[in-house]
PDB file of C-alpha atoms in Angstrom:
ATOM      1  CA  MET A  48     129.317 132.321  -2.513  1.00 47.00           C
ATOM      2  CA  LYS A  49     132.561 131.213  -4.070  1.00 48.00           C
ATOM      3  CA  GLY A  50     133.084 127.586  -4.984  1.00 49.00           C
ATOM      4  CA  LYS A  51     130.792 124.904  -6.333  1.00 48.00           C
ATOM      5  CA  TYR A  52     128.410 122.621  -4.564  1.00 43.00           C
ATOM      6  CA  ARG A  53     129.452 118.985  -4.592  1.00 44.00           C
ATOM      7  CA  LYS A  54     127.836 116.226  -6.581  1.00 38.00           C
ATOM      8  CA  ASP A  55     125.783 114.882  -3.691  1.00 38.00           C
ATOM      9  CA  PHE A  56     123.896 118.178  -3.415  1.00 32.00           C
ATOM     10  CA  THR A  57     120.144 117.797  -3.712  1.00 36.00           C
ATOM     11  CA  GLY A  58     118.253 121.069  -3.972  1.00 35.00           C
ATOM     12  CA  THR A  59     114.591 121.484  -3.256  1.00 36.00           C
ATOM     13  CA  CYS A  60     112.139 124.103  -2.117  1.00 33.00           C
ATOM     14  CA  THR A  61     109.810 123.253   0.724  1.00 35.00           C
ATOM     15  CA  PHE A  62     106.710 125.107   1.880  1.00 33.00           C
ATOM     16  CA  LYS A  63     105.193 125.161   5.315  1.00 38.00           C
ATOM     17  CA  GLN A  64     101.992 126.646   6.629  1.00 37.00           C
ATOM     18  CA  LYS A  65     102.423 128.494   9.913  1.00 41.00           C
ATOM     19  CA  GLY A  66      99.244 128.046  11.944  1.00 48.00           C
ATOM     20  CA  ILE A  67      97.911 131.411  13.019  1.00 46.00           C
ATOM     21  CA  ASN A  68      99.486 133.606  10.355  1.00 55.00           C
ATOM     22  CA  ASN A  69      98.870 131.037   7.623  1.00 60.00           C
ATOM     23  CA  MET A  70     102.076 132.258   5.971  1.00 71.00           C
ATOM     24  CA  ARG A  71     103.597 130.307   3.133  1.00 78.00           C
ATOM     25  CA  GLU A  72     107.385 130.189   3.412  1.00 79.00           C
ATOM     26  CA  CYS A  73     110.092 128.419   1.508  1.00 85.00           C
ATOM     27  CA  GLY A  74     113.631 127.171   1.932  1.00 87.00           C
ATOM     28  CA  MET A  75     116.264 124.864   0.505  1.00 89.00           C
ATOM     29  CA  LEU A  76     117.803 121.484   1.173  1.00 91.00           C
ATOM     30  CA  LEU A  77     121.595 121.541   1.250  1.00 93.00           C
ATOM     31  CA  PRO A  78     123.578 118.945   3.227  1.00 94.00           C
ATOM     32  CA  ILE A  79     126.446 120.367   5.251  1.00 95.00           C
ATOM     33  CA  ALA A  80     128.784 117.975   3.425  1.00 96.00           C
ATOM     34  CA  SER A  81     127.915 119.606   0.086  1.00 95.00           C
ATOM     35  CA  LEU A  82     129.148 123.073   1.009  1.00 96.00           C
ATOM     36  CA  PRO A  83     132.333 124.234  -0.737  1.00 94.00           C
ATOM     37  CA  SER A  84     135.503 123.451   1.208  1.00 92.00           C
ATOM     38  CA  LYS A  85     139.205 123.205   0.487  1.00 89.00           C
ATOM     39  CA  TYR A  86     139.510 120.366   2.996  1.00 94.00           C
ATOM     40  CA  GLY A  87     137.521 117.708   1.177  1.00 95.00           C
ATOM     41  CA  ILE A  88     134.040 118.026   2.674  1.00 97.00           C
ATOM     42  CA  GLY A  89     131.656 120.808   3.620  1.00 97.00           C
ATOM     43  CA  CYS A  90     131.688 121.851   7.272  1.00 97.00           C
ATOM     44  CA  PHE A  91     130.704 124.612   9.716  1.00 97.00           C
ATOM     45  CA  SER A  92     133.009 127.041   7.912  1.00 97.00           C
ATOM     46  CA  LYS A  93     132.589 130.555   6.551  1.00 97.00           C
ATOM     47  CA  GLU A  94     130.948 129.027   3.476  1.00 97.00           C
ATOM     48  CA  ALA A  95     128.083 127.837   5.702  1.00 96.00           C
ATOM     49  CA  TYR A  96     127.559 131.365   7.011  1.00 96.00           C
ATOM     50  CA  GLU A  97     127.685 132.721   3.467  1.00 96.00           C
ATOM     51  CA  PHE A  98     124.953 130.263   2.484  1.00 94.00           C
ATOM     52  CA  VAL A  99     122.777 131.576   5.321  1.00 93.00           C
ATOM     53  CA  ASP A 100     123.345 135.076   3.957  1.00 94.00           C
ATOM     54  CA  GLN A 101     122.291 133.880   0.498  1.00 93.00           C
ATOM     55  CA  LEU A 102     119.119 132.373   1.917  1.00 92.00           C
ATOM     56  CA  LYS A 103     118.265 135.646   3.621  1.00 90.00           C
ATOM     57  CA  GLU A 104     118.923 137.659   0.459  1.00 91.00           C
ATOM     58  CA  GLY A 105     116.701 135.289  -1.505  1.00 91.00           C
ATOM     59  CA  GLY A 106     113.832 135.550   0.969  1.00 89.00           C
ATOM     60  CA  GLN A 107     114.229 131.953   2.165  1.00 88.00           C
ATOM     61  CA  SER A 108     113.158 130.965   5.686  1.00 86.00           C
ATOM     62  CA  PHE A 109     114.350 127.369   6.012  1.00 87.00           C
ATOM     63  CA  TRP A 110     117.605 125.542   5.529  1.00 90.00           C
ATOM     64  CA  GLN A 111     116.988 121.808   5.558  1.00 89.00           C
ATOM     65  CA  ILE A 112     120.049 119.649   6.153  1.00 91.00           C
ATOM     66  CA  LEU A 113     120.645 115.935   6.452  1.00 91.00           C
ATOM     67  CA  PRO A 114     121.299 114.248   9.820  1.00 91.00           C
ATOM     68  CA  LEU A 115     124.551 115.342  11.474  1.00 94.00           C
ATOM     69  CA  GLY A 116     125.444 112.122  13.305  1.00 93.00           C
ATOM     70  CA  PRO A 117     128.808 110.343  13.016  1.00 94.00           C
ATOM     71  CA  THR A 118     128.528 108.041  10.029  1.00 92.00           C
ATOM     72  CA  GLY A 119     129.697 104.448   9.851  1.00 87.00           C
ATOM     73  CA  PHE A 120     130.479 102.154   6.960  1.00 84.00           C
ATOM     74  CA  GLY A 121     129.092 103.583   3.742  1.00 89.00           C
ATOM     75  CA  ASP A 122     129.063 107.137   5.151  1.00 92.00           C
ATOM     76  CA  SER A 123     125.286 107.429   4.960  1.00 92.00           C
ATOM     77  CA  PRO A 124     123.882 110.214   7.150  1.00 90.00           C
ATOM     78  CA  TYR A 125     120.908 107.940   7.808  1.00 89.00           C
ATOM     79  CA  GLN A 126     123.063 105.277   9.450  1.00 88.00           C
ATOM     80  CA  ALA A 127     124.779 106.970  12.363  1.00 88.00           C
ATOM     81  CA  PHE A 128     126.730 105.491  15.236  1.00 90.00           C
ATOM     82  CA  SER A 129     124.705 107.666  17.593  1.00 90.00           C
ATOM     83  CA  ALA A 130     121.841 110.164  17.651  1.00 87.00           C
ATOM     84  CA  PHE A 131     123.584 111.957  20.531  1.00 90.00           C
ATOM     85  CA  ALA A 132     126.845 112.804  18.777  1.00 94.00           C
ATOM     86  CA  GLY A 133     127.989 114.842  15.808  1.00 95.00           C
ATOM     87  CA  ASN A 134     130.061 114.000  12.759  1.00 97.00           C
ATOM     88  CA  PRO A 135     133.650 115.217  13.304  1.00 97.00           C
ATOM     89  CA  TYR A 136     134.031 115.665   9.555  1.00 97.00           C
ATOM     90  CA  PHE A 137     131.938 118.834   9.942  1.00 97.00           C
ATOM     91  CA  ILE A 138     134.386 120.486  12.346  1.00 98.00           C
ATOM     92  CA  ASP A 139     135.869 123.498  10.583  1.00 98.00           C
ATOM     93  CA  LEU A 140     139.653 123.145  10.598  1.00 98.00           C
ATOM     94  CA  GLU A 141     140.141 126.844   9.910  1.00 97.00           C
ATOM     95  CA  GLN A 142     138.475 127.678  13.210  1.00 97.00           C
ATOM     96  CA  LEU A 143     140.909 125.321  14.930  1.00 97.00           C
ATOM     97  CA  VAL A 144     143.732 127.166  13.200  1.00 97.00           C
ATOM     98  CA  GLY A 145     142.301 130.397  14.563  1.00 96.00           C
ATOM     99  CA  GLU A 146     142.275 128.882  18.062  1.00 94.00           C
ATOM    100  CA  GLY A 147     145.950 127.980  17.753  1.00 95.00           C
ATOM    101  CA  LEU A 148     145.237 124.247  17.793  1.00 96.00           C
ATOM    102  CA  LEU A 149     146.400 123.615  14.223  1.00 97.00           C
ATOM    103  CA  THR A 150     148.625 125.278  11.661  1.00 97.00           C
ATOM    104  CA  GLU A 151     147.646 125.970   8.085  1.00 96.00           C
ATOM    105  CA  ASP A 152     150.522 123.779   6.919  1.00 96.00           C
ATOM    106  CA  GLU A 153     149.167 120.814   8.885  1.00 97.00           C
ATOM    107  CA  CYS A 154     145.803 121.203   7.185  1.00 96.00           C
ATOM    108  CA  GLU A 155     147.275 121.722   3.723  1.00 94.00           C
ATOM    109  CA  GLU A 156     149.584 118.709   4.002  1.00 94.00           C
ATOM    110  CA  ALA A 157     146.718 116.301   4.690  1.00 95.00           C
ATOM    111  CA  ASP A 158     145.291 114.445   1.701  1.00 95.00           C
ATOM    112  CA  PHE A 159     141.536 115.037   1.687  1.00 95.00           C
ATOM    113  CA  GLY A 160     141.153 114.352  -2.031  1.00 92.00           C
ATOM    114  CA  ASP A 161     141.933 116.470  -5.066  1.00 88.00           C
ATOM    115  CA  ASP A 162     138.592 116.711  -6.890  1.00 87.00           C
ATOM    116  CA  ASP A 163     136.289 119.377  -5.481  1.00 83.00           C
ATOM    117  CA  ARG A 164     133.304 117.826  -7.295  1.00 87.00           C
ATOM    118  CA  TYR A 165     133.313 114.743  -5.082  1.00 91.00           C
ATOM    119  CA  ILE A 166     133.835 113.774  -1.454  1.00 95.00           C
ATOM    120  CA  ALA A 167     136.670 111.249  -1.103  1.00 95.00           C
ATOM    121  CA  TYR A 168     135.412 109.613   2.077  1.00 95.00           C
ATOM    122  CA  ASP A 169     138.197 107.033   2.083  1.00 94.00           C
ATOM    123  CA  LYS A 170     140.865 109.741   2.124  1.00 95.00           C
ATOM    124  CA  ILE A 171     138.982 111.882   4.624  1.00 96.00           C
ATOM    125  CA  TYR A 172     138.662 108.902   6.987  1.00 94.00           C
ATOM    126  CA  LYS A 173     142.413 108.303   6.862  1.00 94.00           C
ATOM    127  CA  ALA A 174     143.468 111.944   7.164  1.00 96.00           C
ATOM    128  CA  ARG A 175     140.837 113.823   9.168  1.00 96.00           C
ATOM    129  CA  PHE A 176     141.332 112.079  12.483  1.00 96.00           C
ATOM    130  CA  LYS A 177     145.115 112.452  12.267  1.00 97.00           C
ATOM    131  CA  VAL A 178     144.717 116.201  11.903  1.00 98.00           C
ATOM    132  CA  LEU A 179     142.146 116.390  14.694  1.00 98.00           C
ATOM    133  CA  LYS A 180     144.445 114.341  16.934  1.00 97.00           C
ATOM    134  CA  LYS A 181     147.134 117.002  16.558  1.00 97.00           C
ATOM    135  CA  ALA A 182     144.623 119.628  17.652  1.00 97.00           C
ATOM    136  CA  TYR A 183     143.573 117.466  20.595  1.00 96.00           C
ATOM    137  CA  GLU A 184     147.163 117.004  21.808  1.00 95.00           C
ATOM    138  CA  ARG A 185     147.512 120.782  22.070  1.00 94.00           C
ATOM    139  CA  TRP A 186     144.033 121.333  23.479  1.00 93.00           C
ATOM    140  CA  LYS A 187     144.043 118.724  26.242  1.00 89.00           C
ATOM    141  CA  LYS A 188     146.861 120.360  28.196  1.00 83.00           C
ATOM    142  CA  ASP A 189     144.524 123.073  29.452  1.00 77.00           C
ATOM    143  CA  HIS A 190     140.967 121.851  28.940  1.00 69.00           C
ATOM    144  CA  HIS A 191     140.627 118.134  29.555  1.00 59.00           C
ATOM    145  CA  GLN A 192     138.946 118.376  32.960  1.00 61.00           C
ATOM    146  CA  PHE A 193     136.581 121.057  31.709  1.00 63.00           C
ATOM    147  CA  ILE A 194     135.070 119.119  28.845  1.00 71.00           C
ATOM    148  CA  LYS A 195     132.714 116.658  30.569  1.00 68.00           C
ATOM    149  CA  SER A 196     130.561 119.446  31.964  1.00 75.00           C
ATOM    150  CA  LYS A 197     129.834 120.521  28.380  1.00 84.00           C
ATOM    151  CA  LEU A 198     128.647 117.149  27.068  1.00 91.00           C
ATOM    152  CA  ASP A 199     125.448 115.204  27.638  1.00 91.00           C
ATOM    153  CA  PRO A 200     125.720 111.799  29.368  1.00 91.00           C
ATOM    154  CA  GLU A 201     124.651 110.071  26.155  1.00 92.00           C
ATOM    155  CA  THR A 202     127.430 111.803  24.244  1.00 93.00           C
ATOM    156  CA  ILE A 203     130.014 110.847  26.859  1.00 94.00           C
ATOM    157  CA  GLU A 204     128.837 107.254  26.587  1.00 94.00           C
ATOM    158  CA  TYR A 205     129.210 107.411  22.815  1.00 95.00           C
ATOM    159  CA  CYS A 206     132.820 108.558  23.246  1.00 96.00           C
ATOM    160  CA  PHE A 207     133.500 105.592  25.507  1.00 96.00           C
ATOM    161  CA  TYR A 208     131.879 103.253  22.998  1.00 95.00           C
ATOM    162  CA  MET A 209     133.973 104.561  20.101  1.00 96.00           C
ATOM    163  CA  ALA A 210     137.208 104.272  22.064  1.00 97.00           C
ATOM    164  CA  VAL A 211     136.463 100.655  22.966  1.00 97.00           C
ATOM    165  CA  LYS A 212     135.413  99.954  19.378  1.00 96.00           C
ATOM    166  CA  ASP A 213     138.782 101.261  18.179  1.00 96.00           C
ATOM    167  CA  HIS A 214     140.499  99.058  20.744  1.00 97.00           C
ATOM    168  CA  PHE A 215     138.808  96.030  19.188  1.00 97.00           C
ATOM    169  CA  LYS A 216     139.802  97.170  15.685  1.00 95.00           C
ATOM    170  CA  SER A 217     136.318  98.427  14.741  1.00 93.00           C
ATOM    171  CA  ALA A 218     134.619  95.084  15.447  1.00 93.00           C
ATOM    172  CA  SER A 219     130.897  95.176  16.217  1.00 89.00           C
ATOM    173  CA  TRP A 220     130.376  95.270  19.985  1.00 88.00           C
ATOM    174  CA  ASN A 221     128.779  91.817  20.092  1.00 88.00           C
ATOM    175  CA  LYS A 222     132.231  90.526  19.051  1.00 92.00           C
ATOM    176  CA  TRP A 223     134.052  92.185  21.948  1.00 95.00           C
ATOM    177  CA  ASP A 224     135.291  90.355  25.030  1.00 96.00           C
ATOM    178  CA  LYS A 225     132.379  89.121  27.087  1.00 94.00           C
ATOM    179  CA  ASP A 226     133.011  91.236  30.181  1.00 95.00           C
ATOM    180  CA  ILE A 227     132.843  94.571  28.370  1.00 95.00           C
ATOM    181  CA  ARG A 228     130.222  93.330  25.909  1.00 91.00           C
ATOM    182  CA  LEU A 229     127.889  92.764  28.853  1.00 90.00           C
ATOM    183  CA  ARG A 230     129.061  95.981  30.537  1.00 91.00           C
ATOM    184  CA  LYS A 231     130.305  94.357  33.704  1.00 94.00           C
ATOM    185  CA  PRO A 232     131.104  97.237  36.108  1.00 95.00           C
ATOM    186  CA  ALA A 233     134.687  96.098  36.622  1.00 97.00           C
ATOM    187  CA  ALA A 234     135.225  95.877  32.872  1.00 97.00           C
ATOM    188  CA  VAL A 235     133.748  99.316  32.272  1.00 96.00           C
ATOM    189  CA  GLU A 236     136.104 100.830  34.839  1.00 97.00           C
ATOM    190  CA  LYS A 237     139.059  98.922  33.404  1.00 98.00           C
ATOM    191  CA  TYR A 238     138.486 100.186  29.884  1.00 98.00           C
ATOM    192  CA  LYS A 239     137.798 103.729  31.008  1.00 97.00           C
ATOM    193  CA  LYS A 240     141.206 103.836  32.688  1.00 97.00           C
ATOM    194  CA  MET A 241     143.031 101.993  29.927  1.00 98.00           C
ATOM    195  CA  LEU A 242     141.524 104.108  27.126  1.00 98.00           C
ATOM    196  CA  ALA A 243     141.290 107.434  28.948  1.00 95.00           C
ATOM    197  CA  ASP A 244     143.244 109.383  26.348  1.00 95.00           C
ATOM    198  CA  GLU A 245     141.343 107.914  23.401  1.00 97.00           C
ATOM    199  CA  ILE A 246     138.044 108.652  25.149  1.00 96.00           C
ATOM    200  CA  GLY A 247     139.271 112.195  25.687  1.00 94.00           C
ATOM    201  CA  PHE A 248     139.997 112.514  21.979  1.00 96.00           C
ATOM    202  CA  TYR A 249     136.419 111.632  21.095  1.00 96.00           C
ATOM    203  CA  GLU A 250     135.119 114.005  23.771  1.00 95.00           C
ATOM    204  CA  PHE A 251     137.232 116.768  22.249  1.00 95.00           C
ATOM    205  CA  GLN A 252     135.695 116.110  18.840  1.00 96.00           C
ATOM    206  CA  GLN A 253     132.192 116.347  20.284  1.00 96.00           C
ATOM    207  CA  PHE A 254     133.002 119.506  22.202  1.00 95.00           C
ATOM    208  CA  GLU A 255     134.307 121.237  19.064  1.00 96.00           C
ATOM    209  CA  PHE A 256     131.381 119.965  17.015  1.00 96.00           C
ATOM    210  CA  ASN A 257     128.863 121.305  19.547  1.00 95.00           C
ATOM    211  CA  GLU A 258     130.568 124.681  19.793  1.00 95.00           C
ATOM    212  CA  GLN A 259     130.760 125.208  16.044  1.00 96.00           C
ATOM    213  CA  TRP A 260     127.296 123.846  15.291  1.00 95.00           C
ATOM    214  CA  SER A 261     125.716 125.979  18.023  1.00 93.00           C
ATOM    215  CA  ARG A 262     127.299 129.131  16.608  1.00 95.00           C
ATOM    216  CA  LEU A 263     126.153 128.367  13.071  1.00 94.00           C
ATOM    217  CA  LYS A 264     122.626 127.490  14.159  1.00 92.00           C
ATOM    218  CA  ALA A 265     122.379 130.671  16.222  1.00 91.00           C
ATOM    219  CA  TYR A 266     123.545 132.726  13.247  1.00 92.00           C
ATOM    220  CA  ALA A 267     120.948 131.076  11.015  1.00 90.00           C
ATOM    221  CA  ASN A 268     118.177 131.734  13.539  1.00 88.00           C
ATOM    222  CA  GLU A 269     119.213 135.366  13.910  1.00 87.00           C
ATOM    223  CA  ASN A 270     118.910 135.739  10.161  1.00 83.00           C
ATOM    224  CA  HIS A 271     115.447 134.151  10.114  1.00 71.00           C
ATOM    225  CA  SER A 272     116.614 130.849   8.695  1.00 66.00           C
ATOM    226  CA  THR A 273     115.620 127.769  10.676  1.00 65.00           C
ATOM    227  CA  SER A 274     117.799 124.677  10.297  1.00 62.00           C
ATOM    228  CA  ASN A 275     115.809 121.462  10.059  1.00 61.00           C
ATOM    229  CA  TYR A 276     117.089 117.942   9.615  1.00 57.00           C
ATOM    230  CA  ASP A 277     115.690 114.491   9.019  1.00 53.00           C
ATOM    231  CA  ALA A 278     115.413 111.753  11.617  1.00 47.00           C
ATOM    232  CA  TYR A 279     118.335 109.523  12.551  1.00 44.00           C
ATOM    233  CA  LYS A 280     118.621 105.797  12.190  1.00 46.00           C
ATOM    234  CA  PHE A 281     121.099 103.935  14.367  1.00 47.00           C
ATOM    235  CA  THR A 282     123.491 101.173  13.480  1.00 47.00           C
ATOM    236  CA  TYR A 283     123.194  97.913  15.386  1.00 47.00           C
ATOM    237  CA  GLY A 284     126.513  98.731  17.012  1.00 49.00           C
ATOM    238  CA  SER A 285     125.217 101.922  18.612  1.00 47.00           C
ATOM    239  CA  MET A 286     122.894  99.905  20.853  1.00 47.00           C
ATOM    240  CA  PHE A 287     125.851  99.408  23.221  1.00 53.00           C
ATOM    241  CA  SER A 288     125.959 103.097  24.086  1.00 52.00           C
ATOM    242  CA  HIS A 289     122.226 103.855  23.840  1.00 50.00           C
ATOM    243  CA  THR A 290     121.178 101.175  26.302  1.00 46.00           C
ATOM    244  CA  ALA A 291     123.730 102.403  28.822  1.00 49.00           C
ATOM    245  CA  THR A 292     122.080 105.783  29.340  1.00 47.00           C
ATOM    246  CA  ASN A 293     118.410 105.279  28.462  1.00 51.00           C
ATOM    247  CA  SER A 294     116.432 104.523  31.616  1.00 43.00           C
ATOM    248  CA  GLN A 295     113.619 102.970  29.558  1.00 45.00           C
ATOM    249  CA  LEU A 296     115.892 100.261  28.185  1.00 43.00           C
ATOM    250  CA  ARG A 297     116.034  98.003  31.216  1.00 39.00           C
ATOM    251  CA  GLN A 298     117.595  94.807  29.964  1.00 47.00           C
ATOM    252  CA  LEU A 299     119.986  93.912  27.182  1.00 47.00           C
ATOM    253  CA  TYR A 300     120.736  90.327  26.259  1.00 44.00           C
ATOM    254  CA  VAL A 301     123.381  89.526  23.665  1.00 45.00           C
ATOM    255  CA  ASP A 302     124.363  86.269  22.028  1.00 44.00           C
ATOM    256  CA  GLU A 303     126.614  85.657  19.038  1.00 41.00           C
ATOM    257  CA  HIS A 304     124.175  86.999  16.478  1.00 39.00           C
ATOM    258  CA  PHE A 305     121.270  88.868  18.035  1.00 41.00           C
ATOM    259  CA  CYS A 306     120.551  91.720  20.374  1.00 42.00           C
ATOM    260  CA  TYR A 307     117.351  91.655  22.434  1.00 40.00           C
ATOM    261  CA  VAL A 308     116.220  94.857  24.111  1.00 40.00           C
ATOM    262  CA  TYR A 309     113.401  94.757  26.626  1.00 39.00           C
ATOM    263  CA  ILE A 310     111.588  98.069  27.068  1.00 38.00           C
ATOM    264  CA  ILE A 311     109.589  98.509  30.247  1.00 34.00           C
TER     265      ILE A 311
END
């Protein structure tokens, strides 16, 4: 595969015993973000498929990756905004170009960093969403009503949460206005109407993430490489969306500093 792996690559070989056959198999750990990419960070691009091919040629059976959730401050894959959503950084822009949602010039003009040894998360944060927003503006004309049927309720709730979080300038949800902080029905409806387009933008990101990730995972499975990833950890802020859709979380009480969740 052309290109170099980025500095945050950690390689390892893992072995697993398979019950009945008692077969010893091996694989490698390579975070998606560490794949070569001309757009600042590894993604579900052709380089990912080439890595699967390399694993197959080398007799490897497992590709272990790090969690794929949308990262928050610090960009740690172990501190995601949600376990029910994917990181939009991993959306392959070249596939969006192929779908007619972006142009190559729009991708090339964005500043994703100029050192292919490192991931410039600050630059990616500033540029990636602007590029994806251009794709969304073209996409929504024909697909906006179709998208909700393709997303899980928890993912839709995450999109609502992120749109409201943006509205409050990225403040933690316990700092939002009281009516929406406590999810008063009238407030929820108000913000859904007021932020409909921004919610749609996040839903678009999740739709594209799911489509691209599903294709890559299917390709890996077809080539006898199973993708495994570590467990998620949530941020405190994600509790707003998780308690909205989890029937086991019956009561949520919030004051200025603490969140109390009662599980029945």
